[in-house]
mmCIF file of N, CA and C in Angstrom:
data_model
loop_
_atom_site.group_PDB
_atom_site.id
_atom_site.type_symbol
_atom_site.label_atom_id
_atom_site.label_comp_id
_atom_site.label_asym_id
_atom_site.label_seq_id
_atom_site.Cartn_x
_atom_site.Cartn_y
_atom_site.Cartn_z
ATOM 1 N N MET A 382 9.387 -21.616 0.143
ATOM 2 C CA MET A 382 8.268 -21.475 -0.760
ATOM 3 C C MET A 382 8.613 -20.457 -1.840
ATOM 4 N N THR A 383 8.409 -20.812 -3.085
ATOM 5 C CA THR A 383 8.690 -19.930 -4.200
ATOM 6 C C THR A 383 7.434 -19.128 -4.534
ATOM 7 N N ARG A 384 7.618 -17.834 -4.669
ATOM 8 C CA ARG A 384 6.495 -16.965 -5.020
ATOM 9 C C ARG A 384 6.268 -16.978 -6.520
ATOM 10 N N GLU A 385 5.011 -16.816 -6.876
ATOM 11 C CA GLU A 385 4.642 -16.690 -8.284
ATOM 12 C C GLU A 385 5.271 -15.422 -8.846
ATOM 13 N N ARG A 386 5.827 -15.527 -10.044
ATOM 14 C CA ARG A 386 6.392 -14.360 -10.709
ATOM 15 C C ARG A 386 5.254 -13.428 -11.113
ATOM 16 N N GLY A 387 5.491 -12.146 -11.022
ATOM 17 C CA GLY A 387 4.505 -11.167 -11.475
ATOM 18 C C GLY A 387 4.518 -9.921 -10.622
ATOM 19 N N ARG A 388 3.861 -8.919 -11.138
ATOM 20 C CA ARG A 388 3.766 -7.635 -10.436
ATOM 21 C C ARG A 388 2.853 -7.753 -9.226
ATOM 22 N N ARG A 389 3.200 -6.998 -8.197
ATOM 23 C CA ARG A 389 2.354 -6.900 -7.007
ATOM 24 C C ARG A 389 2.173 -5.429 -6.670
ATOM 25 N N LEU A 390 1.043 -5.138 -6.076
ATOM 26 C CA LEU A 390 0.805 -3.797 -5.573
ATOM 27 C C LEU A 390 1.071 -3.780 -4.077
ATOM 28 N N GLY A 391 1.672 -2.717 -3.612
ATOM 29 C CA GLY A 391 1.820 -2.459 -2.189
ATOM 30 C C GLY A 391 0.830 -1.371 -1.818
ATOM 31 N N ILE A 392 0.147 -1.538 -0.702
ATOM 32 C CA ILE A 392 -0.910 -0.607 -0.301
ATOM 33 C C ILE A 392 -0.639 -0.086 1.100
ATOM 34 N N ASP A 393 -0.659 1.247 1.241
ATOM 35 C CA ASP A 393 -0.590 1.901 2.549
ATOM 36 C C ASP A 393 -1.929 2.594 2.768
ATOM 37 N N VAL A 394 -2.695 2.107 3.744
ATOM 38 C CA VAL A 394 -4.030 2.641 4.012
ATOM 39 C C VAL A 394 -3.929 3.733 5.064
ATOM 40 N N GLY A 395 -4.355 4.929 4.686
ATOM 41 C CA GLY A 395 -4.430 6.038 5.630
ATOM 42 C C GLY A 395 -5.880 6.399 5.867
ATOM 43 N N ALA A 396 -6.114 7.334 6.757
ATOM 44 C CA ALA A 396 -7.483 7.744 7.067
ATOM 45 C C ALA A 396 -8.142 8.457 5.889
ATOM 46 N N VAL A 397 -7.345 9.173 5.094
ATOM 47 C CA VAL A 397 -7.893 9.976 3.996
ATOM 48 C C VAL A 397 -7.467 9.463 2.626
ATOM 49 N N ARG A 398 -6.244 8.926 2.563
ATOM 50 C CA ARG A 398 -5.676 8.507 1.282
ATOM 51 C C ARG A 398 -5.110 7.099 1.380
ATOM 52 N N VAL A 399 -4.955 6.476 0.201
ATOM 53 C CA VAL A 399 -4.341 5.152 0.085
ATOM 54 C C VAL A 399 -3.160 5.295 -0.866
ATOM 55 N N GLY A 400 -1.968 4.991 -0.357
ATOM 56 C CA GLY A 400 -0.787 5.014 -1.206
ATOM 57 C C GLY A 400 -0.653 3.692 -1.929
ATOM 58 N N VAL A 401 -0.242 3.761 -3.196
ATOM 59 C CA VAL A 401 -0.098 2.555 -4.008
ATOM 60 C C VAL A 401 1.301 2.533 -4.621
ATOM 61 N N ALA A 402 1.948 1.386 -4.511
ATOM 62 C CA ALA A 402 3.238 1.143 -5.139
ATOM 63 C C ALA A 402 3.138 -0.156 -5.928
ATOM 64 N N MET A 403 4.102 -0.379 -6.816
ATOM 65 C CA MET A 403 4.096 -1.607 -7.610
ATOM 66 C C MET A 403 5.536 -2.068 -7.803
ATOM 67 N N CYS A 404 5.697 -3.372 -7.910
ATOM 68 C CA CYS A 404 7.025 -3.911 -8.194
ATOM 69 C C CYS A 404 7.082 -4.405 -9.633
ATOM 70 N N ASP A 405 8.285 -4.649 -10.073
ATOM 71 C CA ASP A 405 8.503 -5.214 -11.396
ATOM 72 C C ASP A 405 8.091 -6.687 -11.382
ATOM 73 N N PRO A 406 7.948 -7.313 -12.544
ATOM 74 C CA PRO A 406 7.500 -8.711 -12.588
ATOM 75 C C PRO A 406 8.416 -9.689 -11.856
ATOM 76 N N ASP A 407 9.700 -9.344 -11.706
ATOM 77 C CA ASP A 407 10.630 -10.222 -11.009
ATOM 78 C C ASP A 407 10.651 -9.984 -9.507
ATOM 79 N N GLY A 408 9.891 -9.001 -9.034
ATOM 80 C CA GLY A 408 9.795 -8.754 -7.595
ATOM 81 C C GLY A 408 11.075 -8.235 -6.975
ATOM 82 N N ILE A 409 11.776 -7.364 -7.693
ATOM 83 C CA ILE A 409 13.047 -6.846 -7.188
ATOM 84 C C ILE A 409 12.898 -5.442 -6.606
ATOM 85 N N LEU A 410 12.186 -4.567 -7.312
ATOM 86 C CA LEU A 410 12.139 -3.165 -6.912
ATOM 87 C C LEU A 410 10.710 -2.627 -6.887
ATOM 88 N N ALA A 411 10.359 -2.003 -5.781
ATOM 89 C CA ALA A 411 9.048 -1.354 -5.650
ATOM 90 C C ALA A 411 9.185 0.125 -6.009
ATOM 91 N N THR A 412 8.198 0.631 -6.741
ATOM 92 C CA THR A 412 8.185 2.049 -7.120
ATOM 93 C C THR A 412 6.796 2.628 -6.866
ATOM 94 N N PRO A 413 6.727 3.953 -6.627
ATOM 95 C CA PRO A 413 5.422 4.567 -6.377
ATOM 96 C C PRO A 413 4.548 4.574 -7.627
ATOM 97 N N VAL A 414 3.228 4.482 -7.408
ATOM 98 C CA VAL A 414 2.283 4.507 -8.531
ATOM 99 C C VAL A 414 1.384 5.730 -8.428
ATOM 100 N N GLU A 415 0.586 5.794 -7.380
ATOM 101 C CA GLU A 415 -0.326 6.925 -7.209
ATOM 102 C C GLU A 415 -0.907 6.929 -5.807
ATOM 103 N N THR A 416 -1.584 8.018 -5.503
ATOM 104 C CA THR A 416 -2.321 8.133 -4.251
ATOM 105 C C THR A 416 -3.799 8.157 -4.602
ATOM 106 N N VAL A 417 -4.570 7.309 -3.940
ATOM 107 C CA VAL A 417 -5.998 7.169 -4.212
ATOM 108 C C VAL A 417 -6.773 7.731 -3.013
ATOM 109 N N ALA A 418 -7.785 8.524 -3.296
ATOM 110 C CA ALA A 418 -8.627 9.056 -2.214
ATOM 111 C C ALA A 418 -9.453 7.933 -1.612
ATOM 112 N N ARG A 419 -9.589 7.959 -0.291
ATOM 113 C CA ARG A 419 -10.429 6.968 0.408
ATOM 114 C C ARG A 419 -11.842 7.475 0.482
ATOM 115 N N GLY A 420 -12.742 6.710 -0.063
ATOM 116 C CA GLY A 420 -14.158 7.040 0.058
ATOM 117 C C GLY A 420 -14.533 8.342 -0.611
ATOM 118 N N GLU A 421 -15.800 8.514 -0.768
ATOM 119 C CA GLU A 421 -16.334 9.766 -1.286
ATOM 120 C C GLU A 421 -17.381 10.228 -0.302
ATOM 121 N N ARG A 422 -18.392 10.854 -0.780
ATOM 122 C CA ARG A 422 -19.423 11.390 0.121
ATOM 123 C C ARG A 422 -20.141 10.312 0.923
ATOM 124 N N ASP A 423 -20.237 9.125 0.361
ATOM 125 C CA ASP A 423 -20.965 8.061 1.061
ATOM 126 C C ASP A 423 -20.136 7.400 2.164
ATOM 127 N N GLY A 424 -18.834 7.735 2.248
ATOM 128 C CA GLY A 424 -17.995 7.205 3.311
ATOM 129 C C GLY A 424 -17.557 5.767 3.120
ATOM 130 N N THR A 425 -17.801 5.182 1.951
ATOM 131 C CA THR A 425 -17.357 3.808 1.709
ATOM 132 C C THR A 425 -16.011 3.822 1.006
ATOM 133 N N ASP A 426 -15.383 2.672 0.960
ATOM 134 C CA ASP A 426 -14.105 2.543 0.268
ATOM 135 C C ASP A 426 -14.281 2.060 -1.168
ATOM 136 N N GLU A 427 -15.526 2.015 -1.638
ATOM 137 C CA GLU A 427 -15.779 1.491 -2.973
ATOM 138 C C GLU A 427 -14.987 2.210 -4.065
ATOM 139 N N PRO A 428 -14.900 3.554 -4.083
ATOM 140 C CA PRO A 428 -14.112 4.203 -5.140
ATOM 141 C C PRO A 428 -12.632 3.816 -5.105
ATOM 142 N N ALA A 429 -12.062 3.710 -3.914
ATOM 143 C CA ALA A 429 -10.650 3.317 -3.796
ATOM 144 C C ALA A 429 -10.455 1.876 -4.247
ATOM 145 N N VAL A 430 -11.348 0.987 -3.835
ATOM 146 C CA VAL A 430 -11.255 -0.418 -4.248
ATOM 147 C C VAL A 430 -11.413 -0.525 -5.763
ATOM 148 N N ARG A 431 -12.324 0.236 -6.322
ATOM 149 C CA ARG A 431 -12.535 0.215 -7.771
ATOM 150 C C ARG A 431 -11.264 0.665 -8.510
ATOM 151 N N ARG A 432 -10.610 1.735 -8.018
ATOM 152 C CA ARG A 432 -9.388 2.222 -8.666
ATOM 153 C C ARG A 432 -8.261 1.191 -8.554
ATOM 154 N N ILE A 433 -8.142 0.570 -7.401
ATOM 155 C CA ILE A 433 -7.108 -0.452 -7.219
ATOM 156 C C ILE A 433 -7.393 -1.643 -8.130
ATOM 157 N N ALA A 434 -8.654 -2.010 -8.293
ATOM 158 C CA ALA A 434 -9.022 -3.093 -9.219
ATOM 159 C C ALA A 434 -8.626 -2.724 -10.648
ATOM 160 N N GLU A 435 -8.797 -1.467 -11.021
ATOM 161 C CA GLU A 435 -8.375 -1.005 -12.351
ATOM 162 C C GLU A 435 -6.869 -1.161 -12.519
ATOM 163 N N LEU A 436 -6.106 -0.797 -11.479
ATOM 164 C CA LEU A 436 -4.647 -0.940 -11.542
ATOM 165 C C LEU A 436 -4.242 -2.405 -11.641
ATOM 166 N N VAL A 437 -4.926 -3.270 -10.901
ATOM 167 C CA VAL A 437 -4.652 -4.714 -10.963
ATOM 168 C C VAL A 437 -4.842 -5.215 -12.396
ATOM 169 N N ALA A 438 -5.939 -4.849 -13.018
ATOM 170 C CA ALA A 438 -6.217 -5.303 -14.383
ATOM 171 C C ALA A 438 -5.251 -4.678 -15.387
ATOM 172 N N GLU A 439 -5.009 -3.389 -15.254
ATOM 173 C CA GLU A 439 -4.159 -2.658 -16.201
ATOM 174 C C GLU A 439 -2.722 -3.186 -16.224
ATOM 175 N N HIS A 440 -2.223 -3.596 -15.068
ATOM 176 C CA HIS A 440 -0.816 -4.005 -14.966
ATOM 177 C C HIS A 440 -0.619 -5.507 -14.763
ATOM 178 N N ASP A 441 -1.669 -6.290 -14.939
ATOM 179 C CA ASP A 441 -1.594 -7.746 -14.768
ATOM 180 C C ASP A 441 -0.975 -8.126 -13.417
ATOM 181 N N VAL A 442 -1.490 -7.527 -12.371
ATOM 182 C CA VAL A 442 -0.995 -7.746 -11.015
ATOM 183 C C VAL A 442 -1.431 -9.124 -10.525
ATOM 184 N N VAL A 443 -0.517 -9.841 -9.844
ATOM 185 C CA VAL A 443 -0.822 -11.187 -9.356
ATOM 186 C C VAL A 443 -1.139 -11.222 -7.863
ATOM 187 N N GLY A 444 -0.938 -10.107 -7.166
ATOM 188 C CA GLY A 444 -1.225 -10.082 -5.734
ATOM 189 C C GLY A 444 -1.084 -8.691 -5.163
ATOM 190 N N VAL A 445 -1.686 -8.495 -4.002
ATOM 191 C CA VAL A 445 -1.658 -7.214 -3.304
ATOM 192 C C VAL A 445 -1.085 -7.447 -1.912
ATOM 193 N N VAL A 446 -0.175 -6.560 -1.512
ATOM 194 C CA VAL A 446 0.436 -6.602 -0.185
ATOM 195 C C VAL A 446 0.002 -5.334 0.542
ATOM 196 N N LEU A 447 -0.764 -5.512 1.595
ATOM 197 C CA LEU A 447 -1.331 -4.379 2.328
ATOM 198 C C LEU A 447 -0.679 -4.281 3.697
ATOM 199 N N GLY A 448 -0.237 -3.084 4.039
ATOM 200 C CA GLY A 448 0.418 -2.870 5.321
ATOM 201 C C GLY A 448 -0.564 -2.895 6.477
ATOM 202 N N LEU A 449 -0.216 -3.642 7.517
ATOM 203 C CA LEU A 449 -1.020 -3.712 8.736
ATOM 204 C C LEU A 449 -0.284 -2.911 9.809
ATOM 205 N N PRO A 450 -0.807 -1.718 10.162
ATOM 206 C CA PRO A 450 -0.093 -0.816 11.074
ATOM 207 C C PRO A 450 -0.286 -1.162 12.544
ATOM 208 N N ARG A 451 0.454 -2.137 13.008
ATOM 209 C CA ARG A 451 0.408 -2.488 14.433
ATOM 210 C C ARG A 451 1.164 -1.440 15.224
ATOM 211 N N ASN A 452 0.831 -1.322 16.519
ATOM 212 C CA ASN A 452 1.569 -0.369 17.340
ATOM 213 C C ASN A 452 2.929 -0.976 17.708
ATOM 214 N N LEU A 453 3.743 -0.213 18.415
ATOM 215 C CA LEU A 453 5.101 -0.666 18.710
ATOM 216 C C LEU A 453 5.151 -1.906 19.596
ATOM 217 N N ARG A 454 4.072 -2.203 20.297
ATOM 218 C CA ARG A 454 4.005 -3.428 21.100
ATOM 219 C C ARG A 454 3.509 -4.615 20.282
ATOM 220 N N GLY A 455 3.218 -4.390 19.006
ATOM 221 C CA GLY A 455 2.738 -5.468 18.149
ATOM 222 C C GLY A 455 1.256 -5.719 18.242
ATOM 223 N N GLU A 456 0.524 -4.776 18.838
ATOM 224 C CA GLU A 456 -0.925 -4.929 19.004
ATOM 225 C C GLU A 456 -1.667 -4.170 17.902
ATOM 226 N N ASP A 457 -2.881 -4.614 17.643
ATOM 227 C CA ASP A 457 -3.734 -3.949 16.654
ATOM 228 C C ASP A 457 -4.547 -2.850 17.327
ATOM 229 N N GLY A 458 -4.404 -1.638 16.844
ATOM 230 C CA GLY A 458 -5.190 -0.518 17.333
ATOM 231 C C GLY A 458 -6.212 -0.104 16.293
ATOM 232 N N PRO A 459 -6.749 1.110 16.401
ATOM 233 C CA PRO A 459 -7.760 1.585 15.449
ATOM 234 C C PRO A 459 -7.264 1.624 13.994
ATOM 235 N N ALA A 460 -6.005 1.997 13.783
ATOM 236 C CA ALA A 460 -5.476 2.043 12.414
ATOM 237 C C ALA A 460 -5.384 0.642 11.818
ATOM 238 N N ALA A 461 -5.002 -0.334 12.642
ATOM 239 C CA ALA A 461 -4.941 -1.716 12.163
ATOM 240 C C ALA A 461 -6.336 -2.229 11.829
ATOM 241 N N GLN A 462 -7.309 -1.871 12.652
ATOM 242 C CA GLN A 462 -8.682 -2.293 12.392
ATOM 243 C C GLN A 462 -9.177 -1.712 11.067
ATOM 244 N N ALA A 463 -8.855 -0.427 10.813
ATOM 245 C CA ALA A 463 -9.243 0.202 9.548
ATOM 246 C C ALA A 463 -8.567 -0.497 8.367
ATOM 247 N N ALA A 464 -7.302 -0.882 8.538
ATOM 248 C CA ALA A 464 -6.588 -1.588 7.475
ATOM 249 C C ALA A 464 -7.198 -2.959 7.220
ATOM 250 N N LEU A 465 -7.583 -3.653 8.291
ATOM 251 C CA LEU A 465 -8.228 -4.964 8.136
ATOM 252 C C LEU A 465 -9.554 -4.844 7.389
ATOM 253 N N GLU A 466 -10.318 -3.804 7.699
ATOM 254 C CA GLU A 466 -11.586 -3.582 6.999
ATOM 255 C C GLU A 466 -11.346 -3.264 5.527
ATOM 256 N N PHE A 467 -10.312 -2.466 5.250
ATOM 257 C CA PHE A 467 -9.984 -2.154 3.861
ATOM 258 C C PHE A 467 -9.519 -3.418 3.136
ATOM 259 N N ALA A 468 -8.731 -4.255 3.820
ATOM 260 C CA ALA A 468 -8.276 -5.516 3.226
ATOM 261 C C ALA A 468 -9.470 -6.401 2.865
ATOM 262 N N ALA A 469 -10.460 -6.448 3.743
ATOM 263 C CA ALA A 469 -11.661 -7.245 3.465
ATOM 264 C C ALA A 469 -12.399 -6.704 2.242
ATOM 265 N N ALA A 470 -12.469 -5.376 2.118
ATOM 266 C CA ALA A 470 -13.115 -4.773 0.953
ATOM 267 C C ALA A 470 -12.336 -5.101 -0.321
ATOM 268 N N LEU A 471 -11.010 -5.084 -0.240
ATOM 269 C CA LEU A 471 -10.191 -5.451 -1.399
ATOM 270 C C LEU A 471 -10.388 -6.912 -1.781
ATOM 271 N N GLU A 472 -10.383 -7.790 -0.780
ATOM 272 C CA GLU A 472 -10.566 -9.216 -1.064
ATOM 273 C C GLU A 472 -11.893 -9.471 -1.764
ATOM 274 N N ALA A 473 -12.924 -8.732 -1.370
ATOM 275 C CA ALA A 473 -14.242 -8.900 -1.996
ATOM 276 C C ALA A 473 -14.275 -8.314 -3.409
ATOM 277 N N GLY A 474 -13.437 -7.297 -3.663
ATOM 278 C CA GLY A 474 -13.497 -6.594 -4.939
ATOM 279 C C GLY A 474 -12.431 -6.969 -5.942
ATOM 280 N N LEU A 475 -11.474 -7.812 -5.549
ATOM 281 C CA LEU A 475 -10.381 -8.182 -6.447
ATOM 282 C C LEU A 475 -10.372 -9.680 -6.701
ATOM 283 N N GLU A 476 -9.751 -10.049 -7.802
ATOM 284 C CA GLU A 476 -9.632 -11.463 -8.134
ATOM 285 C C GLU A 476 -8.215 -11.980 -7.919
ATOM 286 N N VAL A 477 -7.428 -11.230 -7.131
ATOM 287 C CA VAL A 477 -6.072 -11.657 -6.785
ATOM 288 C C VAL A 477 -5.966 -11.705 -5.266
ATOM 289 N N PRO A 478 -5.019 -12.491 -4.732
ATOM 290 C CA PRO A 478 -4.888 -12.577 -3.277
ATOM 291 C C PRO A 478 -4.422 -11.267 -2.654
ATOM 292 N N VAL A 479 -4.892 -11.020 -1.437
ATOM 293 C CA VAL A 479 -4.482 -9.864 -0.642
ATOM 294 C C VAL A 479 -3.778 -10.404 0.590
ATOM 295 N N GLU A 480 -2.537 -9.980 0.775
ATOM 296 C CA GLU A 480 -1.740 -10.443 1.909
ATOM 297 C C GLU A 480 -1.429 -9.252 2.815
ATOM 298 N N LEU A 481 -1.511 -9.481 4.117
ATOM 299 C CA LEU A 481 -1.185 -8.441 5.091
ATOM 300 C C LEU A 481 0.261 -8.610 5.552
ATOM 301 N N THR A 482 0.927 -7.473 5.772
ATOM 302 C CA THR A 482 2.298 -7.505 6.282
ATOM 303 C C THR A 482 2.473 -6.384 7.299
ATOM 304 N N ASP A 483 3.268 -6.644 8.318
ATOM 305 C CA ASP A 483 3.526 -5.660 9.368
ATOM 306 C C ASP A 483 4.180 -4.421 8.756
ATOM 307 N N GLU A 484 3.637 -3.257 9.078
ATOM 308 C CA GLU A 484 4.166 -2.030 8.494
ATOM 309 C C GLU A 484 4.440 -0.961 9.540
ATOM 310 N N ARG A 485 4.871 -1.359 10.697
ATOM 311 C CA ARG A 485 5.163 -0.381 11.741
ATOM 312 C C ARG A 485 6.172 0.646 11.252
ATOM 313 N N MET A 486 5.832 1.898 11.438
ATOM 314 C CA MET A 486 6.723 3.033 11.206
ATOM 315 C C MET A 486 7.014 3.352 9.739
ATOM 316 N N THR A 487 6.368 2.717 8.781
ATOM 317 C CA THR A 487 6.707 2.987 7.382
ATOM 318 C C THR A 487 6.385 4.417 6.980
ATOM 319 N N THR A 488 5.278 4.969 7.457
ATOM 320 C CA THR A 488 4.932 6.337 7.102
ATOM 321 C C THR A 488 5.936 7.318 7.710
ATOM 322 N N VAL A 489 6.371 7.046 8.929
ATOM 323 C CA VAL A 489 7.372 7.900 9.573
ATOM 324 C C VAL A 489 8.679 7.863 8.782
ATOM 325 N N VAL A 490 9.122 6.670 8.408
ATOM 326 C CA VAL A 490 10.354 6.520 7.631
ATOM 327 C C VAL A 490 10.213 7.233 6.289
ATOM 328 N N ALA A 491 9.082 7.043 5.630
ATOM 329 C CA ALA A 491 8.852 7.674 4.327
ATOM 330 C C ALA A 491 8.870 9.195 4.450
ATOM 331 N N ALA A 492 8.225 9.738 5.478
ATOM 332 C CA ALA A 492 8.196 11.195 5.670
ATOM 333 C C ALA A 492 9.596 11.733 5.924
ATOM 334 N N ARG A 493 10.387 11.020 6.707
ATOM 335 C CA ARG A 493 11.766 11.463 6.963
ATOM 336 C C ARG A 493 12.604 11.435 5.697
ATOM 337 N N GLN A 494 12.436 10.409 4.881
ATOM 338 C CA GLN A 494 13.184 10.336 3.623
ATOM 339 C C GLN A 494 12.801 11.488 2.707
ATOM 340 N N LEU A 495 11.500 11.774 2.611
ATOM 341 C CA LEU A 495 11.055 12.875 1.769
ATOM 342 C C LEU A 495 11.584 14.207 2.285
ATOM 343 N N SER A 496 11.549 14.417 3.597
ATOM 344 C CA SER A 496 12.086 15.655 4.179
ATOM 345 C C SER A 496 13.572 15.782 3.883
ATOM 346 N N GLY A 497 14.277 14.674 3.967
ATOM 347 C CA GLY A 497 15.704 14.678 3.667
ATOM 348 C C GLY A 497 16.004 15.056 2.230
ATOM 349 N N ARG A 498 15.048 14.826 1.356
ATOM 350 C CA ARG A 498 15.195 15.193 -0.060
ATOM 351 C C ARG A 498 14.636 16.583 -0.350
ATOM 352 N N GLY A 499 14.181 17.264 0.707
ATOM 353 C CA GLY A 499 13.658 18.619 0.521
ATOM 354 C C GLY A 499 12.187 18.690 0.164
ATOM 355 N N VAL A 500 11.482 17.579 0.249
ATOM 356 C CA VAL A 500 10.046 17.563 -0.053
ATOM 357 C C VAL A 500 9.302 17.798 1.254
ATOM 358 N N LYS A 501 8.595 18.935 1.336
ATOM 359 C CA LYS A 501 7.929 19.292 2.592
ATOM 360 C C LYS A 501 6.520 19.795 2.338
ATOM 361 N N GLY A 502 5.761 19.932 3.427
ATOM 362 C CA GLY A 502 4.432 20.534 3.376
ATOM 363 C C GLY A 502 3.461 19.797 2.490
ATOM 364 N N ARG A 503 2.734 20.567 1.684
ATOM 365 C CA ARG A 503 1.707 19.974 0.811
ATOM 366 C C ARG A 503 2.284 18.974 -0.174
ATOM 367 N N ARG A 504 3.461 19.294 -0.699
ATOM 368 C CA ARG A 504 4.083 18.358 -1.653
ATOM 369 C C ARG A 504 4.353 17.019 -0.986
ATOM 370 N N GLN A 505 4.739 17.044 0.297
ATOM 371 C CA GLN A 505 5.006 15.800 1.007
ATOM 372 C C GLN A 505 3.717 15.025 1.256
ATOM 373 N N ARG A 506 2.664 15.721 1.672
ATOM 374 C CA ARG A 506 1.393 15.029 1.934
ATOM 375 C C ARG A 506 0.887 14.323 0.683
ATOM 376 N N ALA A 507 1.179 14.904 -0.474
ATOM 377 C CA ALA A 507 0.695 14.319 -1.727
ATOM 378 C C ALA A 507 1.400 13.016 -2.072
ATOM 379 N N VAL A 508 2.609 12.810 -1.574
ATOM 380 C CA VAL A 508 3.361 11.616 -1.982
ATOM 381 C C VAL A 508 3.783 10.712 -0.825
ATOM 382 N N VAL A 509 3.578 11.134 0.422
ATOM 383 C CA VAL A 509 4.052 10.321 1.552
ATOM 384 C C VAL A 509 3.362 8.952 1.590
ATOM 385 N N ASP A 510 2.103 8.884 1.204
ATOM 386 C CA ASP A 510 1.399 7.601 1.203
ATOM 387 C C ASP A 510 1.983 6.658 0.151
ATOM 388 N N GLN A 511 2.375 7.218 -0.996
ATOM 389 C CA GLN A 511 3.022 6.391 -2.023
ATOM 390 C C GLN A 511 4.377 5.901 -1.530
ATOM 391 N N ALA A 512 5.134 6.789 -0.885
ATOM 392 C CA ALA A 512 6.450 6.405 -0.365
ATOM 393 C C ALA A 512 6.306 5.332 0.711
ATOM 394 N N ALA A 513 5.283 5.431 1.547
ATOM 395 C CA ALA A 513 5.044 4.403 2.570
ATOM 396 C C ALA A 513 4.662 3.083 1.902
ATOM 397 N N ALA A 514 3.873 3.147 0.829
ATOM 398 C CA ALA A 514 3.503 1.924 0.099
ATOM 399 C C ALA A 514 4.746 1.266 -0.496
ATOM 400 N N VAL A 515 5.690 2.078 -0.978
ATOM 401 C CA VAL A 515 6.957 1.537 -1.487
ATOM 402 C C VAL A 515 7.689 0.817 -0.363
ATOM 403 N N GLN A 516 7.747 1.439 0.824
ATOM 404 C CA GLN A 516 8.414 0.819 1.976
ATOM 405 C C GLN A 516 7.768 -0.524 2.323
ATOM 406 N N ILE A 517 6.447 -0.556 2.328
ATOM 407 C CA ILE A 517 5.714 -1.785 2.658
ATOM 408 C C ILE A 517 6.043 -2.891 1.661
ATOM 409 N N LEU A 518 5.913 -2.578 0.383
ATOM 410 C CA LEU A 518 6.134 -3.591 -0.653
ATOM 411 C C LEU A 518 7.595 -4.010 -0.717
ATOM 412 N N GLN A 519 8.515 -3.055 -0.638
ATOM 413 C CA GLN A 519 9.930 -3.409 -0.709
ATOM 414 C C GLN A 519 10.338 -4.279 0.476
ATOM 415 N N GLY A 520 9.827 -3.973 1.661
ATOM 416 C CA GLY A 520 10.113 -4.806 2.829
ATOM 417 C C GLY A 520 9.600 -6.221 2.648
ATOM 418 N N TRP A 521 8.409 -6.341 2.081
ATOM 419 C CA TRP A 521 7.817 -7.663 1.826
ATOM 420 C C TRP A 521 8.646 -8.435 0.793
ATOM 421 N N LEU A 522 9.056 -7.739 -0.269
ATOM 422 C CA LEU A 522 9.883 -8.378 -1.307
ATOM 423 C C LEU A 522 11.210 -8.853 -0.731
ATOM 424 N N ASP A 523 11.859 -7.975 0.040
ATOM 425 C CA ASP A 523 13.164 -8.306 0.618
ATOM 426 C C ASP A 523 13.054 -9.472 1.587
ATOM 427 N N ALA A 524 11.987 -9.509 2.373
ATOM 428 C CA ALA A 524 11.796 -10.603 3.347
ATOM 429 C C ALA A 524 11.594 -11.942 2.641
ATOM 430 N N GLY A 525 11.085 -11.918 1.426
ATOM 431 C CA GLY A 525 10.823 -13.154 0.693
ATOM 432 C C GLY A 525 12.039 -13.735 -0.006
ATOM 433 N N ARG A 526 13.133 -12.992 0.005
ATOM 434 C CA ARG A 526 14.344 -13.489 -0.668
ATOM 435 C C ARG A 526 15.160 -14.358 0.243
#
């Protein structure tokens, strides 16, 4: 199956933040975009979904790839359930398809890579979600080749 050409967003859903990455129109390389806060005082994901919708429109995105954090046995736990709920909110708020992809260990890998580059503490927390989103999207792109 040939994928439609165009930019895609990669999404890493965390309890507090959402990491966002984007690929080039040819789907070769994923790069970090930004970290979006999850929810505001009302506890909904509407502000995060709204920001992601802005990014979709601004960059002519054709699809969203959201990481589904299954546990090491391949089962869905609380984090996977939260990701599924966020995916449903995105599907309702966006006019592009949202696809789920297995993202086991991406945050761990991203944190180790950042530590290896000397990025630690607060600086790491600020970008680890973006780095995990890059891992999610790049893995999805590579699997499609």
